[in-house]
Amino acid sequence: MLKHTENIIEVKNLVKKFGNFVANDNLSFEVKKGEIFGFLGANGAGKTTSIKILSGLSFPTSGDVMVAGFDVYKEREKVKKNIGYMSQKFSLYEDLTVRENIRFYGGIYGLSGKYIKEKTESLIERLKMKDIQDSLIKSLPLGWKQKIAFSVAIFHNPKIVFLDEPTGGVDPITRRDFWEMIYEASDSGITVFVTTHYMDEAEYCDRVSIMDQGRIEGLDTPAELKKQFHAKNMDEVFLKIAR
Amino acid sequence: MQNQSNYIVEVTDLKKSYEKVDAVKGVSFSVSKGELFGLIGPDGAGKTSIFRILTTLMFPTDGQVSVLDFDVIKDYKKIRSNIGYMPQRFSLYQDLSVEENLAFFARIFGTTIEENYDLIKDIYVQIEPFKDRLAGKLSGGMKQKLALCCALIHSPDVLILDEPTTGVDAVSRKEFWEMLIRLKDKGITILVSTPYMDEANLCDRVALIQNGEIMSIDTPEKVIENFGRKLWAVKSDKIYQLIKDLKSLEFVDTVFPFGEFLHITLKTEDLNQDELISILTENNHKGIQIQVIEANIEDCFMQLMSTSE
């Protein structure tokens, strides 16, 4: 298969300690370009610690970590320029309008005014949000916010986008619309690194890693994981690993 | 005046409006003694507003609401001493220890930890090793267990839990529901809200709620029976392409991803499996699997959402 051959994330023997506590215990894995990579684990398993390191917000204690071709020790700013990030908790400025948020993020990533303008038009068109483009973010339903937040996170065409529980609390139809946006981004070559507590969403990923107590205890395609753990769905795989 | 009724909770045409939003738009339901009743819906559906009115923390804009036969406006004090409430946001004292929090809540309700220890024992033993730790320093799962103990310590007749499992991992969610089932077996009436549709199956009855309106109230089995259409599960080796292709077919009504399959409904009942396979094969799909399946609560929720729009 041509798709998914080039490594976009390479992690070798990553260790992160806080005092005596080992949050990431010797992690090694790769993520391929264009892949939808599910990063699962129980609360407190060490996912957030890893994501912070991969997005250049925190240094590893030891190990080699390359993201989008850059070293997270030496080239943090380059890492940041080449990734996008969205979470359930923080995504957009509530007191800015849809348009203003887009312009703001575009500006932060150093995109030209002309580029921002053109791309904003096509984005608003695609999201069918012409009527609400000048509404404040805080006046919009959660599902819309999350769709806008995702579009903003990939507005600068990053190589990788990190999504931290993007669909929590969202209604079931919007949750599925959101996953279609993820498929579309992946189709266009953007690598998607996503965490979720919805186990059915784990099935939508090309590969899934499952962490428990700082270690990766399972990493493969959903089909292989189910075989390996003699489970009928990802929920069972997860329970077998994390319980 | 107190009306006698068989219901522990009775809500008739409840409305709640805030400055700009109508959060609850005329909702009616009742909960019987000993029932485990689920309010199932996404963020913004109105779940928290309803629970805050039931717990007398907020007035309704309109409608009749009684809990344990007491009116939520006139008799709010009587309601408060007989219910346990776990709000969505962690609401214990972060700078008190586990044990201090529990003792505090017991005292507020004029009781002691010892008096009702039996009720919380199963849950409390799991956090007892950390009883001297400050509540603010607990892990998410432990905080949740402590909050449940504090809501139970005065042995309430009704337990009201606002999204206790949101943001909680699949293992802790399972454990939490096991605790709820044990409490229900002890005769406590439980109202719980959740955005996780799969938790509906663990309730005796559920109300599916969206945009301030209840779309359906029934047992989970009955909700599923009422789906009333043929539902197919389809997959191929190119799932995104499959979504796009199915959506472009005129006779296909809805297409929703569900785990490794897509759940689809058709506008016609006449199409058979072989015809569908041959159409997809023409579109270069390989590894096609297709079968008729029974709907689940989430299928029902989405169908109700689409029809109520």
Coordinates of C-alpha atoms in Angstrom, one line a residue:
Chain A
M1 CA 0.0 0.0 0.0
L2 CA 1.2 3.4 -0.9
K3 CA -0.5 5.2 1.9
H4 CA 1.0 5.4 5.3
T5 CA 4.6 4.6 4.7
E6 CA 6.5 7.6 5.8
N7 CA 7.0 8.2 9.5
I8 CA 5.7 11.6 10.7
I9 CA 6.2 10.9 14.4
E10 CA 9.1 8.8 15.8
V11 CA 9.3 8.1 19.5
K12 CA 12.2 5.9 20.9
N13 CA 12.5 5.0 24.6
L14 CA 10.6 8.1 25.8
V15 CA 10.7 8.5 29.5
K16 CA 9.1 11.4 31.5
K17 CA 9.4 11.5 35.2
F18 CA 7.9 13.9 37.7
G19 CA 10.1 13.4 40.8
N20 CA 9.8 9.7 41.5
F21 CA 6.7 9.3 39.5
V22 CA 7.1 7.8 36.0
A23 CA 4.4 9.2 33.8
N24 CA 5.8 7.8 30.5
D25 CA 7.7 4.6 31.0
N26 CA 9.9 3.9 28.0
L27 CA 7.5 4.5 25.1
S28 CA 8.5 3.6 21.6
F29 CA 6.2 4.0 18.6
E30 CA 5.8 5.6 15.2
V31 CA 3.0 7.3 13.5
K32 CA 2.7 7.2 9.7
K33 CA 1.9 10.2 7.5
G34 CA -1.8 10.5 6.9
E35 CA -2.7 8.0 9.5
I36 CA -5.5 8.4 12.0
F37 CA -3.8 7.3 15.2
G38 CA -5.9 6.7 18.3
F39 CA -4.2 7.3 21.5
L40 CA -6.2 5.7 24.3
G41 CA -5.8 5.0 28.0
A42 CA -7.4 5.3 31.3
N43 CA -7.5 8.6 33.2
G44 CA -4.0 9.1 34.6
A45 CA -2.4 6.6 32.2
G46 CA 0.0 9.3 30.9
K47 CA -1.6 10.3 27.6
T48 CA -1.6 14.1 28.3
T49 CA 2.1 13.9 29.3
S50 CA 2.9 12.3 26.0
I51 CA 0.8 14.8 24.0
K52 CA 2.5 17.7 25.7
I53 CA 5.9 16.3 24.8
L54 CA 4.9 15.6 21.2
S55 CA 3.5 19.1 20.8
G56 CA 6.7 20.8 22.1
L57 CA 5.2 22.0 25.4
S58 CA 7.2 19.8 27.7
F59 CA 10.6 18.2 27.5
P60 CA 11.1 14.5 27.8
T61 CA 13.3 13.3 30.7
S62 CA 15.1 11.0 28.2
G63 CA 14.6 9.4 24.8
D64 CA 14.4 10.5 21.2
V65 CA 11.3 12.2 19.9
M66 CA 10.9 13.4 16.3
V67 CA 7.8 15.2 15.2
A68 CA 7.1 16.3 11.6
G69 CA 10.9 15.8 11.0
F70 CA 12.0 17.9 13.9
D71 CA 13.6 17.1 17.2
V72 CA 11.5 18.1 20.2
Y73 CA 14.6 19.0 22.2
K74 CA 16.3 21.3 19.7
E75 CA 13.6 22.4 17.3
R76 CA 10.5 23.0 19.4
E77 CA 9.4 26.1 17.5
K78 CA 9.5 24.3 14.2
V79 CA 7.5 21.5 15.8
K80 CA 4.9 23.9 16.9
K81 CA 4.6 25.5 13.5
N82 CA 4.0 22.2 11.9
I83 CA 1.3 20.9 14.2
G84 CA -2.3 21.9 15.1
Y85 CA -4.0 21.2 18.4
M86 CA -7.5 21.2 19.7
S87 CA -9.0 20.0 22.9
Q88 CA -12.5 19.9 24.4
K89 CA -11.5 22.3 27.1
F90 CA -9.7 24.9 25.2
S91 CA -10.2 25.7 21.6
L92 CA -11.6 29.1 20.6
Y93 CA -12.0 32.6 22.1
E94 CA -15.6 32.8 23.3
D95 CA -15.7 36.6 22.9
L96 CA -14.5 36.7 19.3
T97 CA -16.7 35.9 16.4
V98 CA -16.2 32.9 14.1
R99 CA -14.4 35.0 11.5
E100 CA -12.3 36.8 14.2
N101 CA -11.2 33.5 15.6
I102 CA -10.1 32.2 12.2
R103 CA -8.2 35.5 11.5
F104 CA -6.6 35.4 14.9
Y105 CA -5.2 31.8 14.6
G106 CA -4.2 32.5 11.0
G107 CA -2.2 35.5 12.2
I108 CA -0.5 33.6 15.0
Y109 CA 0.8 31.0 12.5
G110 CA 2.1 33.9 10.4
L111 CA -0.1 33.4 7.4
S112 CA -0.5 36.3 5.0
G113 CA -3.7 38.5 5.2
K114 CA -4.6 37.6 1.6
Y115 CA -4.3 33.9 2.2
I116 CA -6.3 34.1 5.4
K117 CA -9.0 36.0 3.6
E118 CA -9.4 33.6 0.8
K119 CA -9.2 30.5 2.9
T120 CA -11.7 31.9 5.4
E121 CA -14.3 32.4 2.6
S122 CA -13.9 28.8 1.4
L123 CA -14.0 27.5 4.9
I124 CA -17.2 29.3 5.9
E125 CA -18.7 28.1 2.7
R126 CA -17.8 24.5 3.3
L127 CA -19.0 24.6 7.0
K128 CA -22.2 26.2 5.8
M129 CA -21.8 28.9 8.4
K130 CA -22.4 32.0 6.4
D131 CA -25.3 33.0 8.6
I132 CA -23.3 32.8 11.8
Q133 CA -19.9 34.0 10.6
D134 CA -20.2 37.2 12.6
S135 CA -21.7 35.6 15.8
L136 CA -19.7 35.3 18.9
I137 CA -18.4 31.8 19.6
K138 CA -20.1 31.7 23.0
S139 CA -23.5 32.0 21.4
L140 CA -23.1 28.8 19.3
P141 CA -24.0 25.2 20.2
L142 CA -21.1 23.0 21.4
G143 CA -21.2 20.8 18.2
W144 CA -20.6 23.8 15.9
K145 CA -17.9 25.1 18.1
Q146 CA -16.0 21.8 17.9
K147 CA -16.3 21.8 14.1
I148 CA -15.0 25.4 13.9
A149 CA -12.2 24.5 16.4
F150 CA -11.1 21.6 14.3
S151 CA -11.1 23.7 11.1
V152 CA -9.1 26.4 12.9
A153 CA -6.6 23.8 14.2
I154 CA -5.9 22.7 10.6
F155 CA -6.2 26.1 9.0
H156 CA -2.4 26.5 8.6
N157 CA -2.1 23.1 6.9
P158 CA -0.2 21.4 9.7
K159 CA 1.5 18.0 9.0
I160 CA -0.1 16.7 12.2
V161 CA -3.2 17.6 14.2
F162 CA -3.5 16.6 17.9
L163 CA -7.1 16.2 19.1
D164 CA -7.6 15.7 22.8
E165 CA -11.1 14.3 23.4
P166 CA -12.6 16.4 20.6
T167 CA -16.1 14.9 20.8
G168 CA -16.8 14.8 24.5
G169 CA -20.4 15.7 25.3
V170 CA -21.3 16.3 21.6
D171 CA -24.6 14.9 20.3
P172 CA -24.3 11.6 18.3
I173 CA -25.0 13.1 14.9
T174 CA -22.5 16.0 15.3
R175 CA -20.0 13.4 16.7
R176 CA -20.2 11.6 13.4
D177 CA -20.1 14.7 11.3
F178 CA -16.9 15.5 13.2
W179 CA -15.4 12.1 12.4
E180 CA -16.1 12.7 8.7
M181 CA -14.1 15.9 9.0
I182 CA -11.3 13.8 10.5
Y183 CA -11.5 11.3 7.6
E184 CA -11.4 14.2 5.2
A185 CA -8.3 15.7 6.8
S186 CA -6.6 12.3 6.8
D187 CA -7.5 11.8 3.2
S188 CA -5.8 15.1 2.3
G189 CA -2.6 13.9 4.0
I190 CA -2.8 15.4 7.5
T191 CA -1.9 13.0 10.2
V192 CA -4.5 12.8 13.0
F193 CA -3.5 12.0 16.5
V194 CA -6.6 11.6 18.6
T195 CA -7.7 10.7 22.1
T196 CA -11.2 9.6 23.1
H197 CA -13.2 7.9 25.7
Y198 CA -15.7 6.6 23.1
M199 CA -14.6 3.1 22.3
D200 CA -16.6 3.0 19.1
E201 CA -14.5 5.9 17.9
A202 CA -11.4 3.8 18.4
E203 CA -12.7 1.6 15.6
Y204 CA -12.5 4.6 13.2
C205 CA -8.7 4.8 13.7
D206 CA -6.2 3.2 11.4
R207 CA -4.1 2.2 14.4
V208 CA -4.7 2.4 18.1
S209 CA -2.3 2.5 21.0
I210 CA -3.6 1.8 24.5
M211 CA -1.7 3.0 27.5
D212 CA -1.9 1.8 31.1
Q213 CA 0.2 3.2 33.9
G214 CA 2.7 4.9 31.7
R215 CA 3.3 2.1 29.3
I216 CA 1.8 1.2 25.9
E217 CA 0.2 -2.2 26.4
G218 CA -1.3 -2.6 23.0
L219 CA -0.6 -1.0 19.6
D220 CA -2.1 -2.2 16.3
T221 CA -5.0 -1.9 14.0
P222 CA -8.4 -2.3 15.7
A223 CA -8.9 -5.6 13.9
E224 CA -5.5 -7.0 15.0
L225 CA -6.0 -5.8 18.6
K226 CA -9.4 -7.5 18.8
K227 CA -7.7 -10.7 17.5
Q228 CA -4.8 -10.4 19.9
F229 CA -7.0 -9.9 23.0
H230 CA -9.8 -12.3 21.9
A231 CA -12.3 -9.4 22.1
K232 CA -15.4 -8.8 20.1
N233 CA -15.0 -5.0 20.1
M234 CA -12.6 -2.3 21.2
D235 CA -14.5 -1.7 24.5
E236 CA -13.5 -5.3 25.5
V237 CA -9.9 -4.8 24.4
F238 CA -9.7 -1.6 26.5
L239 CA -11.2 -3.3 29.6
K240 CA -8.8 -6.2 29.3
I241 CA -5.8 -3.9 29.2
A242 CA -6.8 -1.3 31.7
R243 CA -8.8 -3.2 34.3
Chain B
M1 CA -50.3 21.1 51.0
Q2 CA -49.0 17.8 50.2
N3 CA -50.4 15.6 47.4
Q4 CA -50.2 11.9 47.8
S5 CA -48.8 10.2 44.7
N6 CA -47.0 7.0 43.7
Y7 CA -44.2 8.9 42.3
I8 CA -40.9 10.0 43.9
V9 CA -40.4 12.6 41.3
E10 CA -43.1 14.3 39.2
V11 CA -42.5 16.9 36.6
T12 CA -45.3 18.4 34.6
D13 CA -44.7 20.8 31.7
L14 CA -41.5 22.2 33.2
K15 CA -40.0 25.2 31.5
K16 CA -36.8 27.0 32.2
S17 CA -35.6 30.1 30.4
Y18 CA -32.5 32.1 30.9
E19 CA -31.9 35.6 29.5
K20 CA -31.4 34.5 25.9
V21 CA -32.1 30.8 25.8
D22 CA -35.0 28.5 26.5
A23 CA -33.1 25.7 28.1
V24 CA -36.1 23.5 29.0
K25 CA -39.2 23.8 26.8
G26 CA -42.1 22.0 28.5
V27 CA -40.8 18.7 29.9
S28 CA -43.0 16.1 31.7
F29 CA -41.9 12.8 33.3
S30 CA -42.3 10.9 36.5
V31 CA -40.0 8.5 38.4
S32 CA -41.3 5.7 40.6
K33 CA -39.8 4.5 43.8
G34 CA -36.8 2.3 43.4
E35 CA -36.4 3.2 39.8
L36 CA -33.1 3.9 38.0
F37 CA -34.1 6.6 35.6
G38 CA -31.7 8.0 33.0
L39 CA -31.8 11.4 31.3
I40 CA -29.8 10.8 28.1
G41 CA -28.6 13.6 25.9
P42 CA -25.7 15.8 24.7
D43 CA -24.4 18.9 26.3
G44 CA -26.9 21.8 26.1
A45 CA -29.9 19.4 26.1
G46 CA -31.2 20.8 29.4
K47 CA -30.2 18.0 31.7
T48 CA -28.4 20.1 34.3
S49 CA -31.2 22.7 34.4
I50 CA -33.7 20.0 35.1
F51 CA -31.6 18.5 37.9
R52 CA -30.9 21.9 39.4
I53 CA -34.6 22.5 39.6
L54 CA -35.3 19.1 41.1
T55 CA -32.6 19.7 43.8
T56 CA -34.2 23.1 44.6
L57 CA -31.1 25.1 43.6
M58 CA -33.0 27.0 40.9
F59 CA -36.6 27.9 40.3
P60 CA -38.5 26.7 37.3
T61 CA -39.8 29.4 34.9
D62 CA -43.1 27.5 34.6
G63 CA -44.6 24.1 35.4
Q64 CA -45.2 21.8 38.4
V65 CA -42.3 19.9 39.9
S66 CA -42.4 17.8 43.1
V67 CA -39.9 15.5 44.7
L68 CA -41.1 13.0 47.4
D69 CA -44.4 14.7 47.1
F70 CA -42.9 18.1 48.2
D71 CA -43.2 21.1 45.9
V72 CA -39.8 22.4 44.8
I73 CA -40.7 26.0 45.5
K74 CA -42.8 25.8 48.7
D75 CA -41.2 22.9 50.4
Y76 CA -37.6 23.1 49.2
K77 CA -36.2 22.6 52.7
K78 CA -37.9 19.2 53.1
I79 CA -36.6 18.1 49.8
R80 CA -33.1 19.1 50.5
S81 CA -32.8 16.9 53.6
N82 CA -34.0 13.8 51.7
I83 CA -32.1 13.9 48.5
G84 CA -28.4 13.3 47.6
Y85 CA -27.0 15.3 44.8
M86 CA -23.8 14.9 42.9
P87 CA -23.3 17.9 40.6
Q88 CA -21.3 17.6 37.4
R89 CA -18.4 19.7 38.6
F90 CA -16.4 18.3 41.5
S91 CA -17.9 20.2 44.4
L92 CA -16.2 18.9 47.6
Y93 CA -13.8 20.9 49.7
Q94 CA -10.4 20.5 48.0
D95 CA -8.5 21.5 51.1
L96 CA -10.2 19.1 53.4
S97 CA -9.1 15.5 53.6
V98 CA -11.2 12.6 52.3
E99 CA -12.4 11.8 55.8
E100 CA -13.0 15.4 56.8
N101 CA -15.2 16.0 53.7
L102 CA -17.3 12.9 54.6
A103 CA -17.6 13.9 58.3
F104 CA -18.6 17.5 57.2
F105 CA -21.4 16.3 55.0
A106 CA -22.6 13.9 57.6
R107 CA -22.8 16.7 60.2
I108 CA -24.5 19.1 57.9
F109 CA -27.3 16.5 57.6
G110 CA -27.3 15.9 61.3
T111 CA -25.9 12.4 61.2
T112 CA -22.6 10.6 61.6
I113 CA -20.4 8.5 59.3
E114 CA -21.0 5.5 61.6
E115 CA -24.8 5.7 61.4
N116 CA -25.0 5.1 57.7
Y117 CA -21.6 3.4 57.1
D118 CA -23.3 0.3 55.7
L119 CA -24.7 2.3 52.7
I120 CA -21.3 3.6 51.6
K121 CA -19.1 0.8 52.8
D122 CA -18.6 -0.9 49.4
I123 CA -17.5 2.4 47.9
Y124 CA -15.7 3.9 50.8
V125 CA -13.3 1.0 51.4
Q126 CA -11.8 1.7 48.0
I127 CA -10.8 5.2 49.0
E128 CA -10.3 4.6 52.7
P129 CA -6.5 3.9 52.3
F130 CA -6.3 7.6 51.3
K131 CA -8.6 9.0 53.9
D132 CA -6.0 11.5 55.1
R133 CA -5.3 12.8 51.6
L134 CA -6.7 16.2 50.6
A135 CA -9.6 15.8 48.3
G136 CA -7.9 18.1 45.8
K137 CA -5.1 15.7 45.5
L138 CA -7.2 12.7 44.5
S139 CA -7.3 11.1 41.1
G140 CA -10.5 11.6 39.0
G141 CA -11.9 8.2 39.8
M142 CA -11.3 8.6 43.5
K143 CA -12.8 12.1 43.6
Q144 CA -15.9 10.6 42.0
K145 CA -16.1 7.9 44.6
L146 CA -15.8 10.4 47.4
A147 CA -18.4 12.6 45.9
L148 CA -20.8 9.7 45.7
C149 CA -20.1 8.8 49.4
C150 CA -20.8 12.4 50.4
A151 CA -24.1 12.4 48.5
L152 CA -25.1 9.2 50.2
I153 CA -24.0 9.7 53.8
H154 CA -27.4 11.0 55.1
S155 CA -29.1 7.9 53.5
P156 CA -31.3 9.9 51.1
D157 CA -34.4 8.4 49.5
V158 CA -33.4 9.8 46.1
L159 CA -30.0 10.2 44.5
I160 CA -29.6 12.7 41.7
L161 CA -26.3 12.4 39.7
D162 CA -25.5 14.9 37.0
E163 CA -23.2 13.4 34.4
P164 CA -21.1 11.4 36.8
T165 CA -19.2 9.6 34.0
T166 CA -18.4 12.4 31.6
G167 CA -14.8 12.5 30.8
V168 CA -14.2 9.3 32.7
D169 CA -12.5 6.4 31.0
A170 CA -14.3 3.2 30.0
V171 CA -13.1 1.1 33.0
S172 CA -14.1 3.7 35.6
R173 CA -17.4 4.2 33.9
K174 CA -18.1 0.5 34.1
E175 CA -17.2 0.4 37.8
F176 CA -19.3 3.5 38.5
W177 CA -22.4 1.8 37.0
E178 CA -21.8 -1.3 39.0
M179 CA -21.9 0.9 42.1
L180 CA -25.2 2.5 41.0
I181 CA -26.8 -0.9 40.3
R182 CA -25.9 -2.0 43.9
L183 CA -27.4 1.2 45.3
K184 CA -30.6 0.6 43.3
D185 CA -30.8 -2.9 44.8
K186 CA -30.8 -1.3 48.2
G187 CA -34.0 0.6 47.3
I188 CA -32.6 4.0 46.5
T189 CA -34.4 5.8 43.6
I190 CA -31.8 7.1 41.2
L191 CA -31.9 9.8 38.6
V192 CA -28.8 10.0 36.5
S193 CA -27.9 12.0 33.4
T194 CA -25.3 11.1 30.8
P195 CA -24.2 11.9 27.2
Y196 CA -23.1 8.3 26.7
M197 CA -25.8 6.5 24.9
D198 CA -24.6 3.0 25.8
E199 CA -25.3 3.7 29.4
A200 CA -29.0 3.9 28.6
N201 CA -29.2 0.1 28.6
L202 CA -28.4 0.0 32.3
C203 CA -31.4 2.2 33.2
D204 CA -34.9 0.9 34.0
R205 CA -36.3 3.7 31.9
V206 CA -34.8 6.5 29.9
A207 CA -35.8 10.0 28.7
L208 CA -33.9 10.9 25.5
I209 CA -33.5 14.6 25.6
Q210 CA -32.3 17.2 23.0
N211 CA -32.6 21.0 22.8
G212 CA -34.7 21.2 25.9
E213 CA -37.3 18.7 24.8
I214 CA -37.8 15.0 25.6
M215 CA -38.0 13.1 22.4
S216 CA -38.9 9.7 23.9
I217 CA -39.5 8.2 27.4
D218 CA -39.6 4.4 27.8
T219 CA -37.7 1.3 28.8
P220 CA -34.5 0.9 26.7
E221 CA -36.1 -2.2 25.1
K222 CA -39.2 -0.3 24.1
V223 CA -37.2 2.7 22.7
I224 CA -35.4 0.2 20.5
E225 CA -38.6 -1.5 19.4
N226 CA -40.0 1.8 18.3
F227 CA -37.1 2.3 15.9
G228 CA -39.4 0.5 13.4
R229 CA -37.2 0.5 10.3
K230 CA -34.8 -1.9 8.7
L231 CA -31.2 -1.1 9.7
W232 CA -28.2 -2.4 7.9
A233 CA -24.6 -2.6 9.0
V234 CA -22.1 -2.3 6.1
K235 CA -18.4 -2.2 5.9
S236 CA -15.7 -2.4 3.2
D237 CA -11.9 -1.9 3.3
K238 CA -12.3 1.8 2.4
I239 CA -14.6 3.2 5.0
Y240 CA -14.4 6.9 4.1
Q241 CA -15.0 6.2 0.5
L242 CA -17.9 4.0 1.5
I243 CA -19.5 6.8 3.5
K244 CA -19.2 9.1 0.5
D245 CA -20.5 6.5 -2.0
L246 CA -23.5 5.5 0.2
K247 CA -24.4 9.1 0.7
S248 CA -24.5 9.7 -3.0
L249 CA -26.9 6.8 -3.6
E250 CA -30.4 8.1 -4.1
F251 CA -32.2 5.2 -2.3
V252 CA -30.0 5.6 0.8
D253 CA -31.5 7.6 3.6
T254 CA -29.1 7.8 6.6
V255 CA -25.4 6.8 6.9
F256 CA -23.8 6.8 10.3
P257 CA -20.4 5.3 11.3
F258 CA -20.7 2.9 14.2
G259 CA -17.4 1.3 15.3
E260 CA -16.0 -0.6 12.3
F261 CA -19.4 -0.6 10.5
L262 CA -21.7 2.0 8.9
H263 CA -25.3 1.8 10.0
I264 CA -27.6 2.8 7.1
T265 CA -31.3 3.0 6.5
L266 CA -32.8 3.0 3.0
K267 CA -35.7 4.9 1.5
T268 CA -37.0 1.7 0.0
E269 CA -37.8 -1.6 1.6
D270 CA -37.5 -3.4 -1.7
L271 CA -33.7 -3.6 -2.0
N272 CA -32.0 -6.8 -1.1
Q273 CA -28.5 -7.6 0.2
D274 CA -27.2 -8.9 -3.1
E275 CA -28.3 -5.8 -5.0
L276 CA -26.5 -3.5 -2.5
I277 CA -23.3 -5.6 -2.7
S278 CA -23.3 -5.5 -6.5
I279 CA -23.7 -1.7 -6.5
L280 CA -20.8 -1.3 -4.0
T281 CA -18.6 -3.8 -5.9
E282 CA -19.2 -1.6 -9.1
N283 CA -17.8 1.2 -7.0
N284 CA -14.6 -0.7 -6.4
H285 CA -15.2 -1.7 -2.8
K286 CA -13.6 -4.8 -1.6
G287 CA -14.1 -6.9 1.6
I288 CA -17.8 -5.9 1.7
Q289 CA -19.8 -7.1 4.6
I290 CA -23.4 -6.4 5.0
Q291 CA -26.2 -7.6 7.3
V292 CA -29.5 -6.5 8.8
I293 CA -29.1 -5.6 12.5
E294 CA -31.1 -4.5 15.5
A295 CA -30.9 -0.8 16.3
N296 CA -29.3 0.4 19.5
I297 CA -30.2 3.4 21.6
E298 CA -27.8 5.7 19.7
D299 CA -29.5 4.7 16.4
C300 CA -32.8 5.6 18.0
F301 CA -31.5 8.9 19.4
M302 CA -30.3 10.0 16.0
Q303 CA -33.5 8.9 14.2
L304 CA -35.5 10.9 16.7
M305 CA -33.1 13.9 16.3
S306 CA -33.6 13.9 12.5
T307 CA -37.4 13.5 12.7
S308 CA -37.9 16.2 15.3
E309 CA -35.9 18.8 13.3

